[in-house]
Coordinates of C-alpha atoms (C1' of nucleotides) in Angstrom, one line a residue:
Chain A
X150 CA 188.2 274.3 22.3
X151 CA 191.4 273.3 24.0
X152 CA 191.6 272.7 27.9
X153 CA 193.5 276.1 27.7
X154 CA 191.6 277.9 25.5
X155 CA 188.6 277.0 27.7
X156 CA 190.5 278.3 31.3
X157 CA 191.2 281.8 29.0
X158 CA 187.7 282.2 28.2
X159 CA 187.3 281.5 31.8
X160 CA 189.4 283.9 33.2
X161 CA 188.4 286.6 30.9
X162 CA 184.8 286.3 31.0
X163 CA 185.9 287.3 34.7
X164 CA 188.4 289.9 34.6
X165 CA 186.5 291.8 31.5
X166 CA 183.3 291.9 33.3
X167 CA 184.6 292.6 36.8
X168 CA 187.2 295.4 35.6
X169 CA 186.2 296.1 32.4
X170 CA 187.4 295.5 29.2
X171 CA 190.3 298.1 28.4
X172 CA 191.9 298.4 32.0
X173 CA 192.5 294.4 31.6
X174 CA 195.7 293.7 29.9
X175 CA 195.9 290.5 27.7
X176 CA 199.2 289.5 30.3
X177 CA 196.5 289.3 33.5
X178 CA 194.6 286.9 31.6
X179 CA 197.0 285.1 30.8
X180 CA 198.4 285.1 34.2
X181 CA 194.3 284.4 36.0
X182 CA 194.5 281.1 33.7
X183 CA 197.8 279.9 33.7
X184 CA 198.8 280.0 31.2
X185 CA 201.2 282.1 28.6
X186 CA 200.6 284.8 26.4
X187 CA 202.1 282.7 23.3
X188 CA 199.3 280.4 24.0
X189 CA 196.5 283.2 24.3
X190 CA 197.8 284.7 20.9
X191 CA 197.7 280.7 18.8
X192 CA 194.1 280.7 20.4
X193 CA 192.9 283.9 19.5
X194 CA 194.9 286.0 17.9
X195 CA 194.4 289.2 19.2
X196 CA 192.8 290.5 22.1
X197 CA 190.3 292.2 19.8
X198 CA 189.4 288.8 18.9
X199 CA 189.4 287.4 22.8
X200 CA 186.6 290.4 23.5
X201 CA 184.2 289.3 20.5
X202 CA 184.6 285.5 22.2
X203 CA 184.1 286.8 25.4
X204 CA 180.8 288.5 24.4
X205 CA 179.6 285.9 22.6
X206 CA 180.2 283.4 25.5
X207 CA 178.2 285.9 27.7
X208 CA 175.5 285.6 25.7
X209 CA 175.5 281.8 24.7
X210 CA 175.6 281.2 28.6
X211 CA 172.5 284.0 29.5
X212 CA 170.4 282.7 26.6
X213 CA 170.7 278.9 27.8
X214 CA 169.9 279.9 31.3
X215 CA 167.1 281.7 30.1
X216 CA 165.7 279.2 27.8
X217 CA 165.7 276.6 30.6
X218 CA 164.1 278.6 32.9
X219 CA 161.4 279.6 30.1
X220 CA 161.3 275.4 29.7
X221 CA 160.2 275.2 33.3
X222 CA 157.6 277.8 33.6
X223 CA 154.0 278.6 33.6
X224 CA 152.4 281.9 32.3
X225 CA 153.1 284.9 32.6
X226 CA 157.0 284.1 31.1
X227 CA 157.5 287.3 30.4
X228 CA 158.2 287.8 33.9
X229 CA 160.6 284.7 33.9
X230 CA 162.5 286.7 31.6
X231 CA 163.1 289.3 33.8
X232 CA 163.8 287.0 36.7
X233 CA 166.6 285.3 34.7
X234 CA 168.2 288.1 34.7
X235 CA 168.7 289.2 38.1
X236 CA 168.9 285.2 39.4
X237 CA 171.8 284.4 36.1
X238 CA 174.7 283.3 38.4
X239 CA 177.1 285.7 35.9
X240 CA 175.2 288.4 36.7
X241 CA 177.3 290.8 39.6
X242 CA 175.0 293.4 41.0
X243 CA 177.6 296.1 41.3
X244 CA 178.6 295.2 37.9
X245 CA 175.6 295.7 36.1
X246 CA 174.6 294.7 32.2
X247 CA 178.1 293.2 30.4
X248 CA 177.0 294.5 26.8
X249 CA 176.0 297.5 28.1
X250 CA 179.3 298.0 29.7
X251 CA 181.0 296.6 26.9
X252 CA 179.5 299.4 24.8
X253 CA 180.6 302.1 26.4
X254 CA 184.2 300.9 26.1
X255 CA 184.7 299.5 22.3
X256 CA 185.6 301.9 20.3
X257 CA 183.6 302.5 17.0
X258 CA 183.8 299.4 14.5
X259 CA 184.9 297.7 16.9
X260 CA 183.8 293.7 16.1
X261 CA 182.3 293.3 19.5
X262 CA 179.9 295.9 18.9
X263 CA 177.8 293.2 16.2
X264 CA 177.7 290.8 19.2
X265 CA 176.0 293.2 21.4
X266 CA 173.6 293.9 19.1
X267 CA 172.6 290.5 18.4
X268 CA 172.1 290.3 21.7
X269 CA 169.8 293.1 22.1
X270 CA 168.0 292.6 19.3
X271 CA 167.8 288.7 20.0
X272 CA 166.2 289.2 23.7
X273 CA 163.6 291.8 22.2
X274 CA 162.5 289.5 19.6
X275 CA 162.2 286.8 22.8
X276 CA 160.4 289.3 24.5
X277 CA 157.7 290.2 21.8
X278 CA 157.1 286.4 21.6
X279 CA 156.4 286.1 25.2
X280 CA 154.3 289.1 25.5
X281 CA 152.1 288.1 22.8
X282 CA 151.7 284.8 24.4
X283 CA 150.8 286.6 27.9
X284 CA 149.2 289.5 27.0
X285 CA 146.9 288.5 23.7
X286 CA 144.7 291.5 23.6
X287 CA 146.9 294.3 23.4
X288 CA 149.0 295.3 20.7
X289 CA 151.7 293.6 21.4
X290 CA 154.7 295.0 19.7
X291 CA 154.0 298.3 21.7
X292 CA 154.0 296.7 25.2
X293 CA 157.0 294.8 24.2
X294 CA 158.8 297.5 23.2
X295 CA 157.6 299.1 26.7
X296 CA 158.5 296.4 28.9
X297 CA 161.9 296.0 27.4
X298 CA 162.9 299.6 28.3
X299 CA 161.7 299.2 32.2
X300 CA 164.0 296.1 31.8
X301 CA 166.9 297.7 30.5
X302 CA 166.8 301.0 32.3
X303 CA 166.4 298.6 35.4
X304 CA 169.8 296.5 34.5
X305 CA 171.7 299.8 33.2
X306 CA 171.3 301.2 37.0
X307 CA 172.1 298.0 38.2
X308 CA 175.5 298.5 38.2
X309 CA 175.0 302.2 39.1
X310 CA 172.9 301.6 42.2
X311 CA 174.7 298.5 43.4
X312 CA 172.1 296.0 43.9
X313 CA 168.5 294.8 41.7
X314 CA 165.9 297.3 43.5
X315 CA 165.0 298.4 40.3
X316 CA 165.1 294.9 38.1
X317 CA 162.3 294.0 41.1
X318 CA 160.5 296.9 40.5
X319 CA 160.8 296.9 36.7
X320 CA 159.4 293.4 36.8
X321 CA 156.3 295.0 39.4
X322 CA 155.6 297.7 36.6
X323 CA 155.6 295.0 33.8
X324 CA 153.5 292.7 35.9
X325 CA 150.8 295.3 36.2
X326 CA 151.0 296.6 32.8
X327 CA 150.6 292.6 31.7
X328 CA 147.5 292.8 34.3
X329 CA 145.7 296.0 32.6
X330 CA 146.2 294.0 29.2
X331 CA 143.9 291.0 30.5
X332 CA 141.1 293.3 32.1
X333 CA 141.3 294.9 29.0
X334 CA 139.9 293.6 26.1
Chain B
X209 CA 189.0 329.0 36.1
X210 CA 191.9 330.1 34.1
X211 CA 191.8 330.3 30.1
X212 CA 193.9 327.2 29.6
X213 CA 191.6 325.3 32.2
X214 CA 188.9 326.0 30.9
X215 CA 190.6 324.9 27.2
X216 CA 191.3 321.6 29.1
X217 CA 188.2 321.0 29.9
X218 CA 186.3 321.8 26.9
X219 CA 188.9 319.3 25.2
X220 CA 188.5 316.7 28.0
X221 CA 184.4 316.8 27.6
X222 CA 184.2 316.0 23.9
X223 CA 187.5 313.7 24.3
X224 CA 186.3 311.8 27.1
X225 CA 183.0 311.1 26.2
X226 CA 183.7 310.3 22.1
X227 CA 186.2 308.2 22.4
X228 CA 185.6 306.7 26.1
X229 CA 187.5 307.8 29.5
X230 CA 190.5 305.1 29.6
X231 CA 191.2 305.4 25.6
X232 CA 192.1 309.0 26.0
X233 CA 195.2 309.9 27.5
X234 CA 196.1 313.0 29.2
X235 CA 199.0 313.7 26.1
X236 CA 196.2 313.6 24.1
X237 CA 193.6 315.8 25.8
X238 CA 196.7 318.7 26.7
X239 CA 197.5 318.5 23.1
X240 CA 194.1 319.1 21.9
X241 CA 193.6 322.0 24.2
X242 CA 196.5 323.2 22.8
X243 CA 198.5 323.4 26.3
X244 CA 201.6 321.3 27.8
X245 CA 200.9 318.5 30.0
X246 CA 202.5 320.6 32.9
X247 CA 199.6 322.8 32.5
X248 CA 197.1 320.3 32.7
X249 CA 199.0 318.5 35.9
X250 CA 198.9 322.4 37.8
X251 CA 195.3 323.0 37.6
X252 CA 193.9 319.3 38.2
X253 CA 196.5 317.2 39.5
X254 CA 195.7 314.0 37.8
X255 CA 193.9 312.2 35.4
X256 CA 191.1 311.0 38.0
X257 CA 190.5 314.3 39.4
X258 CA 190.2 316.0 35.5
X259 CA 187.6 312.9 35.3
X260 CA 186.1 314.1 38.1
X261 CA 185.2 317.7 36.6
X262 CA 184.3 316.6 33.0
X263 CA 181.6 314.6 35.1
X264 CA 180.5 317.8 37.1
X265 CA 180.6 319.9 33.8
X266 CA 178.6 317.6 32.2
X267 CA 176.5 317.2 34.9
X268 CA 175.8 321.4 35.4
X269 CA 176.0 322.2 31.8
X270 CA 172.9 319.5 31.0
X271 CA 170.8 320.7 34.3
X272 CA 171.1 324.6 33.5
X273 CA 170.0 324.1 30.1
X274 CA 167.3 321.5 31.1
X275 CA 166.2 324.0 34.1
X276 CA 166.2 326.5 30.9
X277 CA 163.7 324.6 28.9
X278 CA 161.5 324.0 32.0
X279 CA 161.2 327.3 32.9
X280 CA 159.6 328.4 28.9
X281 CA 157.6 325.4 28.7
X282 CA 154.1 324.6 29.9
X283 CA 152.4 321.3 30.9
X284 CA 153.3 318.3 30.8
X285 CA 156.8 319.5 31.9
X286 CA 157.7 316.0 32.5
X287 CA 157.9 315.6 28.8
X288 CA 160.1 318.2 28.5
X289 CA 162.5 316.9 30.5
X290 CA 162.6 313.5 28.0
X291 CA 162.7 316.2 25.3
X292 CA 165.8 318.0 26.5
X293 CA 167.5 314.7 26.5
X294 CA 167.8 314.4 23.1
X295 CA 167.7 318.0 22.5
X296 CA 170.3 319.1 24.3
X297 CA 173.6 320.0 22.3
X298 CA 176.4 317.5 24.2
X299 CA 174.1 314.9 23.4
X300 CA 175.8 312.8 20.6
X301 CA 173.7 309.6 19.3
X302 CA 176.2 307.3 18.8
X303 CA 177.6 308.1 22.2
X304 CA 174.3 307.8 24.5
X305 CA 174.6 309.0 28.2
X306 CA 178.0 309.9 29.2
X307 CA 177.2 309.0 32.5
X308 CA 176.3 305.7 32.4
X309 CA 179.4 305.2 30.0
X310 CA 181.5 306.6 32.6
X311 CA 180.0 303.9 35.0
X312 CA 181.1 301.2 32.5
X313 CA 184.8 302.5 33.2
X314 CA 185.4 303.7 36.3
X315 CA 186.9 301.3 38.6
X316 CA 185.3 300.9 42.2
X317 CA 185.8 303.8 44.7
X318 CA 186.5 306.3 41.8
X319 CA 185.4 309.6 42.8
X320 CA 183.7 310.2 39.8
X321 CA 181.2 307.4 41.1
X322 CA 179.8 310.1 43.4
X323 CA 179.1 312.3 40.8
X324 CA 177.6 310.1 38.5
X325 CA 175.2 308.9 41.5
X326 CA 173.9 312.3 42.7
X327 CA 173.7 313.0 38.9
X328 CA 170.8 310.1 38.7
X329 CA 169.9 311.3 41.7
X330 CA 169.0 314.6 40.8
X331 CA 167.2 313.8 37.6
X332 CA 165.1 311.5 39.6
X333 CA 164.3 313.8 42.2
X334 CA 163.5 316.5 39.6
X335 CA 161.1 313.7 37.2
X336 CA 159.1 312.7 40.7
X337 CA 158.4 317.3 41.6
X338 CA 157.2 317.2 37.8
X339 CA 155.0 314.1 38.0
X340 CA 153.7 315.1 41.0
X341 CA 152.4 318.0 39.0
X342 CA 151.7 316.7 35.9
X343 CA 149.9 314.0 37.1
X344 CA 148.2 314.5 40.5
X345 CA 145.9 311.7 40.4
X346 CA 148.6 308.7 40.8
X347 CA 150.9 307.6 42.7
X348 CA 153.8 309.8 42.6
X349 CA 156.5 308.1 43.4
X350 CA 155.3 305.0 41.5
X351 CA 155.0 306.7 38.1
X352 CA 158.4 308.6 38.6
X353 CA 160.1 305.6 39.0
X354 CA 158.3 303.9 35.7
X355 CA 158.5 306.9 33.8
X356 CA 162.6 306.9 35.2
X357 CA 163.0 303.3 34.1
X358 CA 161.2 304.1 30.3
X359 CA 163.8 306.9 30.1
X360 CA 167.2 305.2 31.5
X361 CA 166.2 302.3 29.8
X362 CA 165.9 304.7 26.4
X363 CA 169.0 306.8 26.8
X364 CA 171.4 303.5 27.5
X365 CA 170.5 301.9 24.2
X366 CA 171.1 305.5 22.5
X367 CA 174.6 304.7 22.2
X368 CA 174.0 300.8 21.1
X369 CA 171.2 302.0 18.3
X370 CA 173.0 304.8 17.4
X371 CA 170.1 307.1 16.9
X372 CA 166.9 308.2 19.8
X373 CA 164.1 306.4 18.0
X374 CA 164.1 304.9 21.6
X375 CA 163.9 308.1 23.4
X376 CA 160.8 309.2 21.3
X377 CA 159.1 306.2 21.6
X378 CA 159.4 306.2 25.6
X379 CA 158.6 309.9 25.4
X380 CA 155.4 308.3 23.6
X381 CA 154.7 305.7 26.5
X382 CA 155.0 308.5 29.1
X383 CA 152.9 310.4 27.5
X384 CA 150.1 307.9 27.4
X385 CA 150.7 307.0 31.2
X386 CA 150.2 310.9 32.2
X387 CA 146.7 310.5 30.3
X388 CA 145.6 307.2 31.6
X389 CA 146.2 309.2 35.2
X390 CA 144.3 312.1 33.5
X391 CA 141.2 309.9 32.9
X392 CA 141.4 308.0 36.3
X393 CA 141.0 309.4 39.7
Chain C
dC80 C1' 209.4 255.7 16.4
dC81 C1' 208.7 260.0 15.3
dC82 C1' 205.9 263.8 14.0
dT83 C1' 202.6 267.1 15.2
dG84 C1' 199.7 270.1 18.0
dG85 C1' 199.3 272.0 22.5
dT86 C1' 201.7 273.8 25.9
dT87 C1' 205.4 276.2 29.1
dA88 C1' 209.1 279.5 29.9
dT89 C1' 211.4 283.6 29.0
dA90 C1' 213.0 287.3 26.8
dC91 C1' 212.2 290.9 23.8
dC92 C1' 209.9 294.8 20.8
dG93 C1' 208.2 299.7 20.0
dA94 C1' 204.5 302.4 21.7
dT95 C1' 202.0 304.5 25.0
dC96 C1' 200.6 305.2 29.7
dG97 C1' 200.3 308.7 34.0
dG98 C1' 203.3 311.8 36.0
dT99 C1' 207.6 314.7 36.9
dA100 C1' 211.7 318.0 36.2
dT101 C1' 214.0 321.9 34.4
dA102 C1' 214.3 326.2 32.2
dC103 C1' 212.3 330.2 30.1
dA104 C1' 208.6 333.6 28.7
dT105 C1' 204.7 336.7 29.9
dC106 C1' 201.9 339.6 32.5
dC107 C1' 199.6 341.7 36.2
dA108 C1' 199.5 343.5 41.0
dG109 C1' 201.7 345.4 45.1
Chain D
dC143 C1' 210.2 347.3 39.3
dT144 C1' 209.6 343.2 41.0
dG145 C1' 207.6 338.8 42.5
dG146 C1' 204.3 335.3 42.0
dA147 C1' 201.0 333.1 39.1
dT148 C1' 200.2 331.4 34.5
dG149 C1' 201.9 329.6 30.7
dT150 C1' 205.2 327.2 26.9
dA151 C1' 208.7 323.9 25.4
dT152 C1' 211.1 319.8 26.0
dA153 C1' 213.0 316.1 27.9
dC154 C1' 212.7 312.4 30.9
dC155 C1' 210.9 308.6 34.3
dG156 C1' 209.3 303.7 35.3
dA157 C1' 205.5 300.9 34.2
dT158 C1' 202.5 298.8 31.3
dC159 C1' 200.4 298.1 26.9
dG160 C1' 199.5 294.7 22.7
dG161 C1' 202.1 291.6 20.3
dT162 C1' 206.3 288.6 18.7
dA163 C1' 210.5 285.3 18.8
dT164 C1' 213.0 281.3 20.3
dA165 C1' 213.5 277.1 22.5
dA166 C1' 212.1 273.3 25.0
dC167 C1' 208.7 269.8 26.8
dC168 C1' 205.1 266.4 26.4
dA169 C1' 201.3 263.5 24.9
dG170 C1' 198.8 260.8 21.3
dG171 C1' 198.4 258.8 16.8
dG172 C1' 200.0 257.4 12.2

DNA sequence: CCCTGGTTATACCGATCGGTATACATCCAG
DNA sequence: CTGGATGTATACCGATCGGTATAACCAGGG
């Protein structure tokens, strides 16, 4: 990755997130970074192409943070999970979930659209892990699968709501559904 | 609403939510309508106000038919409010909620931002009356707000699975929390 | 020393964007 | 029978879109 190349990636990992994706024009990015649009083109060809790198840098960033968080933490992580994503430093409350966004604005086929599904799909199969660590007694793909859409319907009103009420009160609900599970047996 | 509006707007509501709010243009939507773009510009000005009442048409068209379903069903009603989610004939899988897509798009200080708001408002004002019904034994508010996180969290991955496996399976968790607060007390 | 890869600067391309202007047809109500 | 509201048809506006072309500059390594 060039110097350049990097200050692009920079400047569109803020621009797409901040004003979305399709009412950016590849000429403020190139502008944001200094730098031309006959460099952004030999980087990355197209701005199709930028968005997949953008994605994919979103999520390479978030899933560092979150494994060194995870590193660092005592049971229950599942809730660590959930705190990463509210204290990420990419994260913008009025902004709200970046793949989520970005899916509402790629058009069908699009080649961002595998990213954000690896990403979904990749902090699901994180989150099964966890809950069967925290929560051995119940059956654990089922709570997974019901912890993951407090979380998500949490961050999709994130941006909607302007602020991480409901992320905080997601990670309440999955806290005492995690508590159930160890009375249970 | 004159006959041509009303065109517009029926071409505007499966444009705008298909193919996303900022990839349509309003040549596009007037041609599809079958009307000049002078037409369109007479009755709604601009672009963002025309936004503006394919949200509030989307908005009334969903709530009369959900107040429809309500009215013939019988408890749980709160599950039939999940159900007319998916049932409900704008409701296009691969597309997910229009709303929250619209939220992915709209820039800060759109007007259309109020109308998506009172939209979630609404819905959540209507789930927490139906819990408080269905399940008189809990906390009201509490289980409105979990049931209205298993449900956002649901609708906003409609559009990113492509299909409401997700929707049924929260309409499954909701289910079991209205019996657990059947059995407590 | 010179060649190459990374970069800047600037100008340009056709297409499309949201929005406006002008002129003419239709039709219903006063 | 006439005037205003509703509509069509078409052409145009400046701005911006994604993307390309040409030319020069500069640093590092064979």
């Amino acid at each position: 990755m060039t110097p350049a190349g990097k200050r692009i990636l920079d400047a569109a990992g803020g621009l797409f997130y901040r004003e979305g994706i399709n009412a950016v024009g590849v000429a403020l990015v190139a502008d944001t970074a200094g730098v031309t649009k006959k460099t952004l083109y030999d980087r990355f060809g197209s701005k199709d192409e930028l968005v997949v790198h953008y994605l994919q840098r979103r999520h390479d960033d978030w899933w560092a943070y979150l494994d060194e968080r995870l590193a660092a933490a005592a049971p229950p992580r599942t809730l660590v999970l959930i705190d990463a994503y509210v204290s990420h430093p990419g994260l913008e409350a009025a902004r709200g979930c970046a793949f989520i966004n970005a899916a509402a604005e790629l058009p069908p086929g699009h080649a961002g659209w595998e990213v954000i599904r690896a990403h979904k799909r990749a902090v699901r199969t994180r989150l099964a892990e966890l809950i069967a660590q925290d929560a051995p007694q119940a059956d654990a793909e089922d709570l997974a699968e019901h912890v993951f859409l407090l979380i998500e319907g949490a961050i999709a009103h994130t941006g909607i709501d302007g602020g991480d009420g409901r992320v905080q009160k997601a990670r309440d609900l999955a806290a005492r559904l995690l508590r159930e599970d160890a009375r249970a047996g």
